[in-house]
Amino acid sequence: MTESSVQPALWPAPYASGAVEATVSVPGSKSVTNRGLVLAALAAEPGWLRRPLRSRDTLLMADALRAMGVGIDETVSSSSGATGPDGAGGAGEAWRIIPTGLHGPATIDVGNAGTVMRFLPPVAALADGPVHFDGDPRSYERPLHGVIDALRVLGARIDDENRGALPLTVHGGGALDGGPVEIDASASSQFVSALLLSGPRFNQGVEVRHVGSALPSLPHIRMTVDMLRAVGAQVDEPETGGEPNVWRVSPSAVLGRDLTVEPDLSNAQPFLAAALVTGGRVTIPDWPERTTQPGDALRQIFTEMGGSCAFTTTGETTGLTFTGSGRVHGIDIDLSEVGELTPGIAAVAALADSPSTLRGVAHLRLHETDRLAALTKEINELGGDVTETPDGLHIRPRPLHGGVFHTYDDHRMATAGAIIGLVVDGVEIENVGTTAKTLPDFPLMWAGMLAGAGV
């Protein structure tokens, strides 16, 4: 049991009486871990996933793949050192993935994990037998029609009672024709990634053409493409001279690989924000100098909001050190490519010395909760002045006061409230345990960061 799973219903967010000075080791990327699991499950040979994130979303993915017959041995590699703290997916943890023939019948619990509910129906179409998908009540409200409709065009048989959402059953036939398909992925870039990840195993590969309005979270599609190429897939994409809004994956074997998962840079956000809002300094070890993770944009965004950052080396460890200046500035920014960063940026913006406008994130209304409505309500109930716009938020800083900050079972709402609580005394986070979705033991990590800052 992780620390975050036994937190009180109302968690008193620690108040920092001084500048935060800390080094925080952030667990592995959820996005990389779950993509790595899918690709390893589709491979023609066993592979390793080192330093994976161990969280609710990634364990749901692993359990789902096991239900379809994939062998996943959570063990410790003798060549990688010791395991990290419970839930963290430490430096020595490694999962051995042994692909086998995918089969049903199987029942999969997706929880409220977008990657599980969207990445696995294409995998299930390759299984021999029916695979039933169900999840948390909120998962029924999240869009899935892009994946369902596309799979039907590509030859899959799916029973969803015409909901375009969970629950549903994929009647796997052991193979899928594949080929060209048009989808509207404006609700989620995961619709595109879901089809591309399984594309090499389709008889004709897959050609995905996005035909809707602006596509959000493009860095996540770039991550998918990079990881596909790393396992031997041939991918044509707009980034490398291909046709705009079209991705093609050729049919091929998927190679087993030995993949080391990067730290989750989006989950580093609250710790960098702590340095920014307290005028302190936080170092995140192993921050990659080149990455497709959307969280890398924090280096530029938080610098514009009043801090500075640099890659630093201590002993054999290289990391990113972020330093706050003691002032926080507002920002006018399009977050369409990095929408998952919006809650943390909104929290910082509520503490700034000038207004902020966050644009390009209308799709956040369909995430774990309606994040735009939730941020508006919770910050305003602490005395803030936040207004929803058609595609984002306008935030006018006001003196804030303590109170209950509700999370709506959304991990990024919880960490946003914790950021505000650093400099606003008396903030209580409802259900901080929801952070276990992607950041196990967040309360323990937060307390460790603050140990030298005064609480």
Tab-separated table of N, CA and C in Angstrom, residues 221-368:
chain	number	residue	atom	x	y	z
A	221	ILE	N	1.977	12.615	-29.799
A	221	ILE	CA	2.041	11.843	-31.051
A	221	ILE	C	3.493	11.699	-31.486
A	222	ARG	N	4.296	12.752	-31.318
A	222	ARG	CA	5.732	12.644	-31.647
A	222	ARG	C	6.393	11.568	-30.788
A	223	MET	N	5.994	11.491	-29.521
A	223	MET	CA	6.523	10.449	-28.647
A	223	MET	C	6.174	9.068	-29.195
A	224	THR	N	4.925	8.891	-29.600
A	224	THR	CA	4.492	7.614	-30.172
A	224	THR	C	5.317	7.259	-31.397
A	225	VAL	N	5.521	8.220	-32.296
A	225	VAL	CA	6.281	7.974	-33.521
A	225	VAL	C	7.727	7.592	-33.192
A	226	ASP	N	8.361	8.336	-32.285
A	226	ASP	CA	9.745	8.029	-31.906
A	226	ASP	C	9.859	6.624	-31.325
A	227	MET	N	8.906	6.251	-30.474
A	227	MET	CA	8.981	4.931	-29.851
A	227	MET	C	8.693	3.826	-30.846
A	228	LEU	N	7.815	4.066	-31.813
A	228	LEU	CA	7.591	3.091	-32.882
A	228	LEU	C	8.865	2.870	-33.690
A	229	ARG	N	9.515	3.943	-34.055
A	229	ARG	CA	10.755	3.812	-34.836
A	229	ARG	C	11.825	3.066	-34.049
A	230	ALA	N	11.835	3.252	-32.721
A	230	ALA	CA	12.839	2.580	-31.899
A	230	ALA	C	12.649	1.074	-31.866
A	231	VAL	N	11.434	0.580	-32.182
A	231	VAL	CA	11.194	-0.872	-32.216
A	231	VAL	C	11.112	-1.377	-33.654
A	232	GLY	N	11.640	-0.604	-34.601
A	232	GLY	CA	11.793	-1.091	-35.965
A	232	GLY	C	10.675	-0.757	-36.918
A	233	ALA	N	9.671	0.022	-36.493
A	233	ALA	CA	8.548	0.343	-37.379
A	233	ALA	C	8.930	1.460	-38.341
A	234	GLN	N	8.368	1.409	-39.540
A	234	GLN	CA	8.541	2.478	-40.508
A	234	GLN	C	7.329	3.396	-40.417
A	235	VAL	N	7.582	4.676	-40.109
A	235	VAL	CA	6.506	5.639	-39.919
A	235	VAL	C	6.769	6.860	-40.788
A	236	ASP	N	5.772	7.224	-41.576
A	236	ASP	CA	5.797	8.489	-42.309
A	236	ASP	C	4.885	9.455	-41.579
A	237	GLU	N	5.360	10.685	-41.369
A	237	GLU	CA	4.595	11.642	-40.563
A	237	GLU	C	4.809	13.053	-41.091
A	238	PRO	N	3.933	13.993	-40.702
A	238	PRO	CA	4.090	15.382	-41.148
A	238	PRO	C	5.417	16.001	-40.733
A	239	GLU	N	5.931	15.606	-39.561
A	239	GLU	CA	7.157	16.212	-39.038
A	239	GLU	C	8.361	15.959	-39.942
A	240	THR	N	8.328	14.872	-40.702
A	240	THR	CA	9.473	14.535	-41.542
A	240	THR	C	9.113	14.641	-43.022
A	241	GLY	N	8.305	15.631	-43.352
A	241	GLY	CA	8.002	15.913	-44.750
A	241	GLY	C	6.798	15.204	-45.304
A	242	GLY	N	6.081	14.477	-44.462
A	242	GLY	CA	4.891	13.798	-44.935
A	242	GLY	C	3.718	14.745	-45.108
A	243	GLU	N	2.602	14.177	-45.534
A	243	GLU	CA	1.396	14.959	-45.766
A	243	GLU	C	0.856	15.496	-44.437
A	244	PRO	N	0.417	16.761	-44.388
A	244	PRO	CA	-0.104	17.319	-43.130
A	244	PRO	C	-1.252	16.486	-42.567
A	245	ASN	N	-1.207	16.255	-41.253
A	245	ASN	CA	-2.268	15.545	-40.530
A	245	ASN	C	-2.466	14.106	-40.992
A	246	VAL	N	-1.415	13.508	-41.553
A	246	VAL	CA	-1.488	12.106	-41.988
A	246	VAL	C	-0.265	11.358	-41.442
A	247	TRP	N	-0.536	10.198	-40.863
A	247	TRP	CA	0.530	9.335	-40.352
A	247	TRP	C	0.354	7.951	-40.973
A	248	ARG	N	1.444	7.372	-41.457
A	248	ARG	CA	1.403	6.041	-42.063
A	248	ARG	C	2.401	5.124	-41.352
A	249	VAL	N	1.925	3.945	-40.969
A	249	VAL	CA	2.783	2.928	-40.362
A	249	VAL	C	2.721	1.689	-41.243
A	250	SER	N	3.868	1.233	-41.702
A	250	SER	CA	3.921	0.054	-42.569
A	250	SER	C	3.824	-1.220	-41.737
A	251	PRO	N	3.254	-2.284	-42.315
A	251	PRO	CA	3.207	-3.554	-41.577
A	251	PRO	C	4.613	-4.118	-41.400
A	252	SER	N	4.908	-4.594	-40.206
A	252	SER	CA	6.244	-5.144	-39.931
A	252	SER	C	6.217	-5.839	-38.589
A	253	ALA	N	7.264	-6.600	-38.321
A	253	ALA	CA	7.449	-7.151	-36.982
A	253	ALA	C	7.835	-6.019	-36.036
A	254	VAL	N	7.462	-6.171	-34.779
A	254	VAL	CA	7.874	-5.230	-33.733
A	254	VAL	C	8.986	-5.892	-32.936
A	255	LEU	N	10.101	-5.180	-32.799
A	255	LEU	CA	11.274	-5.749	-32.145
A	255	LEU	C	11.188	-5.584	-30.629
A	256	GLY	N	11.658	-6.577	-29.901
A	256	GLY	CA	11.789	-6.439	-28.459
A	256	GLY	C	12.971	-5.545	-28.139
A	257	ARG	N	12.818	-4.662	-27.199
A	257	ARG	CA	13.874	-3.704	-26.876
A	257	ARG	C	14.125	-3.665	-25.374
A	258	ASP	N	15.221	-3.042	-25.005
A	258	ASP	CA	15.569	-2.773	-23.613
A	258	ASP	C	15.424	-1.262	-23.441
A	259	LEU	N	14.298	-0.840	-22.859
A	259	LEU	CA	13.954	0.578	-22.795
A	259	LEU	C	14.064	1.088	-21.364
A	260	THR	N	14.781	2.187	-21.182
A	260	THR	CA	14.830	2.867	-19.891
A	260	THR	C	13.898	4.070	-19.943
A	261	VAL	N	12.981	4.144	-18.997
A	261	VAL	CA	11.948	5.174	-18.991
A	261	VAL	C	12.491	6.459	-18.377
A	262	GLU	N	12.260	7.575	-19.064
A	262	GLU	CA	12.660	8.888	-18.555
A	262	GLU	C	11.800	9.288	-17.354
A	263	PRO	N	12.313	10.189	-16.497
A	263	PRO	CA	11.445	10.757	-15.454
A	263	PRO	C	10.243	11.452	-16.092
A	264	ASP	N	9.128	11.453	-15.395
A	264	ASP	CA	7.909	12.087	-15.907
A	264	ASP	C	8.002	13.599	-15.704
A	265	LEU	N	8.245	14.314	-16.778
A	265	LEU	CA	8.487	15.748	-16.676
A	265	LEU	C	7.219	16.518	-16.329
A	266	SER	N	6.059	16.025	-16.742
A	266	SER	CA	4.814	16.688	-16.341
A	266	SER	C	4.593	16.538	-14.844
A	267	ASN	N	4.985	15.398	-14.280
A	267	ASN	CA	4.877	15.216	-12.840
A	267	ASN	C	5.937	15.984	-12.070
A	268	ALA	N	6.959	16.484	-12.765
A	268	ALA	CA	7.935	17.358	-12.118
A	268	ALA	C	7.368	18.760	-11.912
A	269	GLN	N	6.254	19.069	-12.583
A	269	GLN	CA	5.720	20.431	-12.565
A	269	GLN	C	5.497	21.008	-11.169
A	270	PRO	N	4.812	20.300	-10.252
A	270	PRO	CA	4.577	20.931	-8.952
A	270	PRO	C	5.867	21.253	-8.201
A	271	PHE	N	6.912	20.459	-8.404
A	271	PHE	CA	8.167	20.692	-7.699
A	271	PHE	C	8.904	21.909	-8.278
A	272	LEU	N	8.879	22.047	-9.610
A	272	LEU	CA	9.443	23.257	-10.212
A	272	LEU	C	8.628	24.479	-9.795
A	273	ALA	N	7.306	24.313	-9.757
A	273	ALA	CA	6.443	25.418	-9.337
A	273	ALA	C	6.755	25.842	-7.907
A	274	ALA	N	7.117	24.873	-7.057
A	274	ALA	CA	7.460	25.203	-5.672
A	274	ALA	C	8.651	26.156	-5.618
A	275	ALA	N	9.644	25.915	-6.462
A	275	ALA	CA	10.779	26.835	-6.522
A	275	ALA	C	10.340	28.203	-7.011
A	276	LEU	N	9.450	28.219	-7.997
A	276	LEU	CA	9.015	29.480	-8.584
A	276	LEU	C	8.229	30.323	-7.584
A	277	VAL	N	7.249	29.722	-6.894
A	277	VAL	CA	6.369	30.528	-6.041
A	277	VAL	C	6.983	30.856	-4.692
A	278	THR	N	8.028	30.131	-4.279
A	278	THR	CA	8.683	30.446	-2.996
A	278	THR	C	10.023	31.145	-3.176
A	279	GLY	N	10.435	31.364	-4.427
A	279	GLY	CA	11.744	31.970	-4.664
A	279	GLY	C	12.878	31.055	-4.275
A	280	GLY	N	12.678	29.754	-4.461
A	280	GLY	CA	13.675	28.773	-4.053
A	280	GLY	C	14.394	28.134	-5.215
A	281	ARG	N	14.901	26.915	-4.975
A	281	ARG	CA	15.675	26.203	-6.000
A	281	ARG	C	15.388	24.713	-5.883
A	282	VAL	N	15.018	24.095	-6.988
A	282	VAL	CA	14.732	22.657	-7.015
A	282	VAL	C	15.467	22.021	-8.188
A	283	THR	N	16.109	20.904	-7.930
A	283	THR	CA	16.808	20.145	-8.972
A	283	THR	C	16.070	18.834	-9.212
A	284	ILE	N	15.825	18.531	-10.493
A	284	ILE	CA	15.219	17.261	-10.899
A	284	ILE	C	16.313	16.440	-11.589
A	285	PRO	N	16.829	15.378	-10.950
A	285	PRO	CA	17.883	14.567	-11.578
A	285	PRO	C	17.385	13.878	-12.846
A	286	ASP	N	18.316	13.653	-13.766
A	286	ASP	CA	18.086	12.860	-14.987
A	286	ASP	C	17.108	13.502	-15.958
A	287	TRP	N	16.910	14.816	-15.862
A	287	TRP	CA	16.056	15.499	-16.844
A	287	TRP	C	16.742	15.395	-18.206
A	288	PRO	N	16.100	14.793	-19.208
A	288	PRO	CA	16.773	14.571	-20.497
A	288	PRO	C	16.969	15.883	-21.268
A	289	GLU	N	18.095	15.999	-21.937
A	289	GLU	CA	18.356	17.208	-22.733
A	289	GLU	C	17.593	17.176	-24.042
A	290	ARG	N	17.184	15.980	-24.497
A	290	ARG	CA	16.309	15.865	-25.656
A	290	ARG	C	15.190	14.893	-25.305
A	291	THR	N	13.959	15.310	-25.548
A	291	THR	CA	12.824	14.475	-25.196
A	291	THR	C	11.600	14.910	-25.981
A	292	THR	N	10.642	13.996	-26.134
A	292	THR	CA	9.357	14.351	-26.745
A	292	THR	C	8.300	14.604	-25.674
A	293	GLN	N	8.651	14.531	-24.411
A	293	GLN	CA	7.666	14.731	-23.351
A	293	GLN	C	7.161	16.180	-23.336
A	294	PRO	N	5.830	16.380	-23.251
A	294	PRO	CA	5.300	17.746	-23.198
A	294	PRO	C	5.816	18.538	-22.005
A	295	GLY	N	6.119	17.854	-20.903
A	295	GLY	CA	6.584	18.543	-19.706
A	295	GLY	C	7.868	19.320	-19.895
A	296	ASP	N	8.628	19.012	-20.936
A	296	ASP	CA	9.867	19.757	-21.189
A	296	ASP	C	9.585	21.231	-21.452
A	297	ALA	N	8.354	21.554	-21.889
A	297	ALA	CA	7.981	22.946	-22.135
A	297	ALA	C	7.998	23.777	-20.863
A	298	LEU	N	7.992	23.135	-19.693
A	298	LEU	CA	8.031	23.873	-18.436
A	298	LEU	C	9.280	24.722	-18.307
A	299	ARG	N	10.369	24.284	-18.913
A	299	ARG	CA	11.602	25.078	-18.828
A	299	ARG	C	11.361	26.484	-19.353
A	300	GLN	N	10.707	26.591	-20.496
A	300	GLN	CA	10.443	27.901	-21.084
A	300	GLN	C	9.288	28.616	-20.384
A	301	ILE	N	8.211	27.881	-20.104
A	301	ILE	CA	7.017	28.518	-19.535
A	301	ILE	C	7.311	29.115	-18.166
A	302	PHE	N	7.923	28.339	-17.276
A	302	PHE	CA	8.179	28.854	-15.937
A	302	PHE	C	9.297	29.897	-15.928
A	303	THR	N	10.188	29.865	-16.911
A	303	THR	CA	11.170	30.943	-17.037
A	303	THR	C	10.471	32.252	-17.383
A	304	GLU	N	9.517	32.188	-18.311
A	304	GLU	CA	8.757	33.390	-18.660
A	304	GLU	C	7.938	33.896	-17.476
A	305	MET	N	7.585	33.005	-16.572
A	305	MET	CA	6.778	33.403	-15.421
A	305	MET	C	7.622	33.871	-14.243
A	306	GLY	N	8.954	33.944	-14.421
A	306	GLY	CA	9.762	34.592	-13.386
A	306	GLY	C	10.943	33.820	-12.861
A	307	GLY	N	11.212	32.623	-13.371
A	307	GLY	CA	12.338	31.849	-12.867
A	307	GLY	C	13.448	31.710	-13.884
A	308	SER	N	14.378	30.838	-13.596
A	308	SER	CA	15.465	30.533	-14.533
A	308	SER	C	15.848	29.076	-14.327
A	309	CYS	N	16.416	28.450	-15.360
A	309	CYS	CA	16.787	27.045	-15.235
A	309	CYS	C	18.074	26.773	-15.979
A	310	ALA	N	18.751	25.708	-15.566
A	310	ALA	CA	19.992	25.303	-16.204
A	310	ALA	C	20.211	23.828	-15.943
A	311	PHE	N	20.868	23.153	-16.893
A	311	PHE	CA	21.293	21.790	-16.657
A	311	PHE	C	22.540	21.824	-15.779
A	312	THR	N	22.530	21.027	-14.725
A	312	THR	CA	23.627	21.020	-13.768
A	312	THR	C	24.107	19.590	-13.549
A	313	THR	N	25.341	19.446	-13.094
A	313	THR	CA	25.916	18.134	-12.828
A	313	THR	C	26.470	18.098	-11.418
A	314	THR	N	26.044	17.087	-10.667
A	314	THR	CA	26.566	16.851	-9.329
A	314	THR	C	27.082	15.423	-9.288
A	315	GLY	N	28.406	15.277	-9.155
A	315	GLY	CA	28.979	13.942	-9.212
A	315	GLY	C	28.745	13.341	-10.583
A	316	GLU	N	28.073	12.178	-10.630
A	316	GLU	CA	27.779	11.517	-11.897
A	316	GLU	C	26.356	11.805	-12.378
A	317	THR	N	25.624	12.649	-11.654
A	317	THR	CA	24.221	12.890	-11.967
A	317	THR	C	24.031	14.241	-12.622
A	318	THR	N	23.355	14.242	-13.769
A	318	THR	CA	22.985	15.476	-14.458
A	318	THR	C	21.497	15.690	-14.290
A	319	GLY	N	21.119	16.923	-14.039
A	319	GLY	CA	19.707	17.217	-13.877
A	319	GLY	C	19.398	18.641	-14.259
A	320	LEU	N	18.152	19.016	-14.091
A	320	LEU	CA	17.709	20.378	-14.351
A	320	LEU	C	17.501	21.078	-13.018
A	321	THR	N	18.120	22.225	-12.862
A	321	THR	CA	17.928	23.037	-11.660
A	321	THR	C	17.107	24.255	-12.021
A	322	PHE	N	15.990	24.423	-11.333
A	322	PHE	CA	15.110	25.575	-11.566
A	322	PHE	C	15.160	26.478	-10.347
A	323	THR	N	15.319	27.789	-10.599
A	323	THR	CA	15.470	28.765	-9.525
A	323	THR	C	14.427	29.856	-9.659
A	324	GLY	N	13.694	30.104	-8.588
A	324	GLY	CA	12.735	31.191	-8.573
A	324	GLY	C	13.408	32.515	-8.267
A	325	SER	N	12.852	33.590	-8.774
A	325	SER	CA	13.435	34.923	-8.573
A	325	SER	C	12.816	35.664	-7.399
A	326	GLY	N	11.761	35.084	-6.818
A	326	GLY	CA	11.047	35.792	-5.766
A	326	GLY	C	9.836	36.539	-6.292
A	327	ARG	N	9.669	36.580	-7.607
A	327	ARG	CA	8.495	37.199	-8.220
A	327	ARG	C	7.903	36.224	-9.246
A	328	VAL	N	6.584	36.280	-9.363
A	328	VAL	CA	5.887	35.425	-10.321
A	328	VAL	C	5.095	36.323	-11.258
A	329	HIS	N	5.311	36.163	-12.550
A	329	HIS	CA	4.653	36.997	-13.548
A	329	HIS	C	3.542	36.229	-14.253
A	330	GLY	N	2.521	36.964	-14.677
A	330	GLY	CA	1.473	36.367	-15.492
A	330	GLY	C	1.982	36.032	-16.874
A	331	ILE	N	1.169	35.286	-17.624
A	331	ILE	CA	1.594	34.838	-18.944
A	331	ILE	C	0.380	34.736	-19.853
A	332	ASP	N	0.582	35.021	-21.114
A	332	ASP	CA	-0.443	34.815	-22.151
A	332	ASP	C	0.115	33.750	-23.077
A	333	ILE	N	-0.529	32.569	-23.102
A	333	ILE	CA	0.116	31.436	-23.762
A	333	ILE	C	-0.903	30.466	-24.339
A	334	ASP	N	-0.559	29.902	-25.482
A	334	ASP	CA	-1.329	28.831	-26.113
A	334	ASP	C	-0.776	27.508	-25.604
A	335	LEU	N	-1.611	26.759	-24.884
A	335	LEU	CA	-1.186	25.496	-24.292
A	335	LEU	C	-1.743	24.283	-25.030
A	336	SER	N	-2.153	24.470	-26.281
A	336	SER	CA	-2.809	23.380	-27.009
A	336	SER	C	-1.933	22.138	-27.125
A	337	GLU	N	-0.616	22.310	-27.217
A	337	GLU	CA	0.270	21.150	-27.345
A	337	GLU	C	0.611	20.531	-25.998
A	338	VAL	N	0.403	21.273	-24.924
A	338	VAL	CA	0.830	20.795	-23.599
A	338	VAL	C	-0.294	20.995	-22.583
A	339	GLY	N	-1.512	20.640	-22.978
A	339	GLY	CA	-2.679	20.913	-22.158
A	339	GLY	C	-2.615	20.331	-20.759
A	340	GLU	N	-1.926	19.191	-20.585
A	340	GLU	CA	-1.882	18.565	-19.262
A	340	GLU	C	-1.174	19.434	-18.233
A	341	LEU	N	-0.410	20.433	-18.691
A	341	LEU	CA	0.293	21.328	-17.778
A	341	LEU	C	-0.603	22.453	-17.265
A	342	THR	N	-1.813	22.575	-17.811
A	342	THR	CA	-2.678	23.718	-17.507
A	342	THR	C	-3.005	23.856	-16.023
A	343	PRO	N	-3.401	22.794	-15.295
A	343	PRO	CA	-3.742	23.000	-13.882
A	343	PRO	C	-2.606	23.608	-13.067
A	344	GLY	N	-1.387	23.116	-13.243
A	344	GLY	CA	-0.258	23.666	-12.496
A	344	GLY	C	0.061	25.093	-12.896
A	345	ILE	N	-0.041	25.398	-14.189
A	345	ILE	CA	0.210	26.762	-14.647
A	345	ILE	C	-0.861	27.701	-14.112
A	346	ALA	N	-2.115	27.240	-14.081
A	346	ALA	CA	-3.193	28.060	-13.542
A	346	ALA	C	-2.958	28.356	-12.062
A	347	ALA	N	-2.481	27.365	-11.311
A	347	ALA	CA	-2.202	27.580	-9.889
A	347	ALA	C	-1.127	28.639	-9.704
A	348	VAL	N	-0.059	28.554	-10.491
A	348	VAL	CA	1.009	29.558	-10.407
A	348	VAL	C	0.485	30.927	-10.830
A	349	ALA	N	-0.315	30.948	-11.898
A	349	ALA	CA	-0.851	32.215	-12.396
A	349	ALA	C	-1.729	32.904	-11.362
A	350	ALA	N	-2.429	32.122	-10.536
A	350	ALA	CA	-3.271	32.712	-9.488
A	350	ALA	C	-2.446	33.410	-8.415
A	351	LEU	N	-1.146	33.128	-8.379
A	351	LEU	CA	-0.231	33.718	-7.391
A	351	LEU	C	0.674	34.783	-8.007
A	352	ALA	N	0.423	35.137	-9.262
A	352	ALA	CA	1.323	36.032	-9.995
A	352	ALA	C	1.044	37.498	-9.669
A	353	ASP	N	1.885	38.364	-10.277
A	353	ASP	CA	1.728	39.806	-10.054
A	353	ASP	C	0.998	40.498	-11.203
A	354	SER	N	0.517	39.729	-12.175
A	354	SER	CA	-0.208	40.293	-13.309
A	354	SER	C	-1.119	39.213	-13.889
A	355	PRO	N	-2.122	39.595	-14.688
A	355	PRO	CA	-3.071	38.610	-15.206
A	355	PRO	C	-2.440	37.627	-16.188
A	356	SER	N	-3.134	36.513	-16.372
A	356	SER	CA	-2.720	35.479	-17.323
A	356	SER	C	-3.910	35.067	-18.170
A	357	THR	N	-3.610	34.673	-19.417
A	357	THR	CA	-4.601	34.065	-20.289
A	357	THR	C	-4.028	32.751	-20.810
A	358	LEU	N	-4.737	31.655	-20.537
A	358	LEU	CA	-4.324	30.319	-20.983
A	358	LEU	C	-5.277	29.907	-22.086
A	359	ARG	N	-4.741	29.656	-23.286
A	359	ARG	CA	-5.560	29.434	-24.470
A	359	ARG	C	-5.305	28.055	-25.065
A	360	GLY	N	-6.226	27.632	-25.960
A	360	GLY	CA	-6.024	26.414	-26.747
A	360	GLY	C	-6.298	25.121	-26.015
A	361	VAL	N	-7.075	25.159	-24.920
A	361	VAL	CA	-7.240	23.955	-24.117
A	361	VAL	C	-8.718	23.617	-23.866
A	362	ALA	N	-9.566	23.882	-24.834
A	362	ALA	CA	-10.980	23.514	-24.690
A	362	ALA	C	-11.140	22.016	-24.458
A	363	HIS	N	-10.217	21.210	-25.008
A	363	HIS	CA	-10.321	19.757	-24.863
A	363	HIS	C	-10.169	19.288	-23.422
A	364	LEU	N	-9.682	20.163	-22.519
A	364	LEU	CA	-9.539	19.768	-21.121
A	364	LEU	C	-10.886	19.546	-20.442
A	365	ARG	N	-11.945	20.004	-21.061
A	365	ARG	CA	-13.273	19.750	-20.496
A	365	ARG	C	-13.620	18.262	-20.542
A	366	LEU	N	-12.856	17.480	-21.312
A	366	LEU	CA	-13.128	16.050	-21.486
A	366	LEU	C	-12.069	15.179	-20.831
A	367	HIS	N	-11.235	15.754	-19.965
A	367	HIS	CA	-10.184	14.972	-19.314
A	367	HIS	C	-10.728	14.276	-18.061
A	368	GLU	N	-9.863	13.953	-17.100
A	368	GLU	CA	-10.294	13.223	-15.906
A	368	GLU	C	-11.524	13.873	-15.275
